[in-house]
Amino acid sequence: MNILVTGGAGFIGANFLNLLVPRHPEHRFINVDALTYAANPASLDPIADRPNYAFARVDITDADAVQALFAEHEPDCVVHFAAESHVDRSILGPRQFVRTNIEGTFNLLEAARTRWAPGDGLFHHVSTDEVYGSLGPTGLFTEDTRYDPSSPYSASKAASDHLVRAYHRTFRLPVKITNCSNNYGPLQFPEKLIPLMILNCLERKPLPIYGEGTNVRDWLYVTDHCEAIWAVVERGAVGRTYNIGGHNEVRNIDVVDRLCETVAELTGQDVDGLLALKTYVKDRPGHDHRYAIDASRIGEELGWTPKETFETGLRKTVQWYLDHSEWVDKVRSGEYRNWLDANYGDRG
Ligand code: NAD
Ligand code: TYD
């Protein structure tokens, strides 16, 4: 197969390609990425010279460029990761989220619909559990939970999910959708909670906790997510949605405590000194209280279960950031520093 992987220079896309390109020499993987602030081409170093890997710098909001991409590479399958992915950025500047997440997805669907014969091809859409909104203290998101997004990010992902389903129902485009919980692991841009806290610990900077830190996320190690997506691509039912989650509900404040302990253990720093860096800051507007996934469908139908526990995953993640300071320096462009000023400047 020719597999077009959008957003393959970002966090999850790069982990996906690094895992699957060496494992599947019979497939050709074309990484389509605009290389925004969130991308780091160095993330693809392990596979850059593989004969079954190619890179195309294309912005998916450019409809003509997307059509040309399909004409050149003749994909049989699209695995669509490319997105603006950070909730806080979507609050400070929602427009690019609408453009990339909605219009970009639309451009890819149009190219697939017009270039593939009816019933041919596979469009795998990578989405988030945030489309379902916020849970109270109990309950889990299932594939039938009503959409109720809170942020411009989750609303734009919800809109893209609806477009993907509409193309299946109206045009019979073969699609699959996965909605996954919060990922963590190597190669994650340090604007998201876990890498931000690790690097701030290493630099002895304040650890900014929004509100009271009691919000709960269901954390999944990134390669477990990638294996789940591949299981759905290979064996999932066309037109079907699969929720993916880690059975790992943790309050933010407990995530930060565990990170301080892990950093202290792996670096020999004093844990109390790290815990003292915790700083409570102004809450995120519209902050969803709790996410938790019922992943029984993918477990029962495809036999997928996560391999990493939160403990093993966190250790691997902290160790990875300790070992890859060069990678971190490369992603910390001037733009990243501007973002930090904009997001944390007035949180006090
Ligand atoms: P990321 O922000 O790390 O990477 C996004 C990638 O998309 C970057 O390489 C960027 O250059 C590229 N991109 C952005 N706009 C583009 C455009 N207009 N044209 C082409 N490429 C563009 O994101 P991520 O965390 O790797 O998330 C990947 C996907 O998984 C997203 O669709 C996200 O909604 C979904 N998801 C993420 C999580 C998570 O916890 N990170 C959880 C569930 C679902
Ligand atoms: P984040 O990694 O941005 O993912 P998402 O908003 O998509 O779940 O945030 C995870 C949780 O951590 C969320 O409840 C917000 C919180 N958070 C902080 O408390 N401080 C921070 O500096 C960041 C970035 C997030």
XYZ file of N, CA and C in Angstrom, residues 10 14 38 51 59 67 88 102 129-130 133 167 190 193 221 230 265 280 282-283 299 317 326 345:
72
model
N 4.942 15.605 13.670
C 4.505 15.988 15.013
C 4.707 14.837 15.984
N 5.070 11.159 14.292
C 6.475 10.726 14.205
C 6.681 9.409 14.952
N 4.986 23.018 15.736
C 4.876 21.773 16.517
C 5.705 20.633 15.923
N 14.118 3.179 2.363
C 13.591 3.275 0.997
C 12.065 3.359 0.923
N 0.958 22.000 2.997
C -0.017 22.516 3.952
C -1.392 21.996 3.525
N -4.564 18.008 -3.782
C -4.918 17.248 -4.997
C -3.646 16.782 -5.724
N -4.841 25.352 24.808
C -4.537 26.732 25.226
C -4.287 27.630 24.021
N -10.541 21.765 10.320
C -11.791 21.568 9.568
C -11.521 21.639 8.061
N -10.715 12.255 22.485
C -11.879 12.078 23.361
C -12.466 13.426 23.786
N -11.733 14.523 23.497
C -12.219 15.834 23.951
C -13.488 16.256 23.218
N -16.651 16.268 25.397
C -16.855 17.238 26.471
C -16.317 16.733 27.789
N -18.928 11.974 4.866
C -18.380 11.464 3.597
C -18.595 9.964 3.479
N 7.015 20.611 24.101
C 6.930 20.942 25.527
C 5.977 22.083 25.884
N 1.204 19.295 29.112
C 1.478 19.195 30.550
C 2.758 18.408 30.889
N 0.348 5.978 26.916
C 1.693 6.092 26.338
C 1.568 6.071 24.807
N -2.893 1.337 14.290
C -2.511 0.379 13.248
C -3.441 -0.847 13.266
N 14.394 10.907 41.120
C 15.009 9.574 41.147
C 16.040 9.411 40.018
N 0.225 27.358 41.716
C -1.156 27.355 41.227
C -1.408 28.646 40.464
N -3.922 30.858 37.281
C -5.304 31.061 36.817
C -5.766 29.894 35.953
N -7.001 29.465 36.149
C -7.511 28.298 35.436
C -7.727 28.602 33.950
N -10.784 -3.401 22.513
C -10.249 -4.569 23.207
C -10.945 -5.847 22.745
N 9.559 8.243 29.595
C 9.411 9.600 29.056
C 10.439 10.544 29.674
N 19.326 17.938 22.828
C 19.508 18.562 21.509
C 18.161 18.698 20.788
N 1.990 34.696 30.748
C 2.305 36.068 31.146
C 1.333 36.648 32.161
